[in-house]
PDB file of C-alpha atoms in Angstrom:
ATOM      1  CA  UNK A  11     -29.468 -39.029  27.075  1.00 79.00           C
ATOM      2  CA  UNK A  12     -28.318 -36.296  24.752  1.00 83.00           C
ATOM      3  CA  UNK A  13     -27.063 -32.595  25.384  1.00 86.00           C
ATOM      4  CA  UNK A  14     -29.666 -29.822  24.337  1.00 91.00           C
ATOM      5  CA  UNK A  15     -28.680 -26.735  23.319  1.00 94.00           C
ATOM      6  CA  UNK A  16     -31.198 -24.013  23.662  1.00 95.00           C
ATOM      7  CA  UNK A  17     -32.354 -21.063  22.261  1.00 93.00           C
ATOM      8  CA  UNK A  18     -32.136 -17.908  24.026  1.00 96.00           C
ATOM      9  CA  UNK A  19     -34.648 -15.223  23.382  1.00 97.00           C
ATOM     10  CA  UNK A  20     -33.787 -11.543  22.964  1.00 97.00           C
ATOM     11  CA  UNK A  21     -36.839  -9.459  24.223  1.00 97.00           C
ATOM     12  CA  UNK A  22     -36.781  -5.815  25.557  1.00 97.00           C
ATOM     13  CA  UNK A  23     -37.573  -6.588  28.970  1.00 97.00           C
ATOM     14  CA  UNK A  24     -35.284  -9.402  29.592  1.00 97.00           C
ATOM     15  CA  UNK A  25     -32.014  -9.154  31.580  1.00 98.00           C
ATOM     16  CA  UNK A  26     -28.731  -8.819  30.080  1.00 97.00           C
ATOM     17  CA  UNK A  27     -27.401 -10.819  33.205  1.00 97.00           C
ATOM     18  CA  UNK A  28     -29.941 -13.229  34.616  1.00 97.00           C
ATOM     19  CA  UNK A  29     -29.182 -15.903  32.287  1.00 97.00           C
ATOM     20  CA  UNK A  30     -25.528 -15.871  32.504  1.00 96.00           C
ATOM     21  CA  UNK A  31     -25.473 -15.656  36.416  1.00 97.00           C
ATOM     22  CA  UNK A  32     -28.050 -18.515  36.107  1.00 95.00           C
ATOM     23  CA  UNK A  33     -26.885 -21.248  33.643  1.00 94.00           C
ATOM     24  CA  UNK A  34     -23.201 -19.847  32.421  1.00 95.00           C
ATOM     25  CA  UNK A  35     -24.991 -18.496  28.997  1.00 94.00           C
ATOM     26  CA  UNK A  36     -22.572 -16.712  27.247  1.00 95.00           C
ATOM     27  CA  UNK A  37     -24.205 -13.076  26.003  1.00 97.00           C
ATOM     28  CA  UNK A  38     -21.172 -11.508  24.148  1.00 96.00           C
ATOM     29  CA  UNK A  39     -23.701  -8.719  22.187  1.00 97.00           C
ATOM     30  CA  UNK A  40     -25.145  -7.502  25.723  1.00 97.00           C
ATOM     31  CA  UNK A  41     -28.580  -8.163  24.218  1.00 98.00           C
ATOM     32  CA  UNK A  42     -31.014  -8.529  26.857  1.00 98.00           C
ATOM     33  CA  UNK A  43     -32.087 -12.550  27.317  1.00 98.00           C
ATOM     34  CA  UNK A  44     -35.955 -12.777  27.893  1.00 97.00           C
ATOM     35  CA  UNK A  45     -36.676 -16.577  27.657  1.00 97.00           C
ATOM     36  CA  UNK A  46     -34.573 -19.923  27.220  1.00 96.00           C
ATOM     37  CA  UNK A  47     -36.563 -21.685  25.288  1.00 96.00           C
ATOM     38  CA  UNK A  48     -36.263 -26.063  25.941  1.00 96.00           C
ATOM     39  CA  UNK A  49     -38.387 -27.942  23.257  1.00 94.00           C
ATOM     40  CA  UNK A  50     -38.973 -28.461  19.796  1.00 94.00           C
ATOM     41  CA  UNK A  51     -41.011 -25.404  18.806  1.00 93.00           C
ATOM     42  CA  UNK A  52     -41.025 -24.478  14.931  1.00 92.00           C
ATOM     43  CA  UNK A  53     -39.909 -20.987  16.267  1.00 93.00           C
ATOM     44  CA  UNK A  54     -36.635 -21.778  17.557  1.00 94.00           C
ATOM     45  CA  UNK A  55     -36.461 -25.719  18.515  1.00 96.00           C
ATOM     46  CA  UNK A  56     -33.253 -26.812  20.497  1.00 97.00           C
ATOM     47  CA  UNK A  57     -30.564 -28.245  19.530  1.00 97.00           C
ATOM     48  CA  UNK A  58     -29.177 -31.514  19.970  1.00 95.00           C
ATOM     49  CA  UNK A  59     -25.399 -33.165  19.986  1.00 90.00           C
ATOM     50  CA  UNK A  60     -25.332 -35.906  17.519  1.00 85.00           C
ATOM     51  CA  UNK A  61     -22.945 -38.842  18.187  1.00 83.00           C
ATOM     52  CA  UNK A  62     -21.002 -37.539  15.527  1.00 89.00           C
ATOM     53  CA  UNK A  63     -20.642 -34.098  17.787  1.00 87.00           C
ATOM     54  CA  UNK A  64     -22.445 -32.342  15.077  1.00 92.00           C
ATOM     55  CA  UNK A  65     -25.616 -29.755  16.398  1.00 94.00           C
ATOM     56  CA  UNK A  66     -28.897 -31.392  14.730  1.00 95.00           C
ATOM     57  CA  UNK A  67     -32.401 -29.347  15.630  1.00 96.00           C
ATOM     58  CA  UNK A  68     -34.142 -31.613  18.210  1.00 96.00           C
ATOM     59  CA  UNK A  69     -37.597 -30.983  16.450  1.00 95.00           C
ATOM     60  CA  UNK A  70     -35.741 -32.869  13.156  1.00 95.00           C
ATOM     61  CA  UNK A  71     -34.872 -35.605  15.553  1.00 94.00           C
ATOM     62  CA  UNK A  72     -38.055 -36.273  16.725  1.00 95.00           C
ATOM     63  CA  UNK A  73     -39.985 -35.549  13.596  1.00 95.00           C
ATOM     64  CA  UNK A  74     -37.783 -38.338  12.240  1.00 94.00           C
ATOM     65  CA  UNK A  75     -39.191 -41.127  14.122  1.00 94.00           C
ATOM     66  CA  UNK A  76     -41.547 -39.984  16.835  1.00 95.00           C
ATOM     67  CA  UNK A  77     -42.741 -43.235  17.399  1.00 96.00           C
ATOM     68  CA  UNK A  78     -39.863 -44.360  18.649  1.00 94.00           C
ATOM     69  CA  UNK A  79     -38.309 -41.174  20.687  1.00 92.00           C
ATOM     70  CA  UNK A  80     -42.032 -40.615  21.653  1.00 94.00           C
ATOM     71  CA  UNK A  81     -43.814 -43.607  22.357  1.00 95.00           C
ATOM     72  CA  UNK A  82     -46.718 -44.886  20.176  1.00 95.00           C
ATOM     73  CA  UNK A  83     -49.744 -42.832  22.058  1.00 96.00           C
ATOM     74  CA  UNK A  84     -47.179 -39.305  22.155  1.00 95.00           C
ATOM     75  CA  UNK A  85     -46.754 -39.709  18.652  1.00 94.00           C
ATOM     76  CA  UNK A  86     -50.228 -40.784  17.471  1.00 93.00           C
ATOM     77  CA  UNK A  87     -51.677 -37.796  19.943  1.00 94.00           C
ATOM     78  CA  UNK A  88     -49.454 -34.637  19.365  1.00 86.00           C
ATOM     79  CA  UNK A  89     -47.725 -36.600  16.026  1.00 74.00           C
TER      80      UNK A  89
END
């Protein structure tokens, strides 16, 4: 199992506290934090910790061997 870091998402009508209070998020611009987005979307795709410590995008990851992170009939479907 691997540590994701996620994006936040910066939309007028989110809260400038929610996510903080919630998970610990960090907001240091007072932006207001609409969505935390968990997944590999081209848009903003989490991040992982590699076992070298260094941040690689999760959607990278997986795109580099889906078959195996995936499972065959994951990868051959949504591949």
């Amino acid at each position: 199992m691997q540590k994701l870091i996620n994006a936040v998402q910066n939309y007028a009508w989110g809260s400038h506290t929610a996510l903080t209070e919630l998970y610990g998020i960090a907001n240091p611009d007072n932006l207001p934090m609409a969505e935390l987005w968990m997944g590999a979307h081209p848009k903003s795709s989490s991040q992982i910790l590699a076992a070298d410590g260094q941040p690689r995008s999760l959607r990278e990851v997986i795109d580099a061997d889906k078959a195996a992170l995936l499972g065959d009939k994951v990868a051959a479907r949504f591949g």
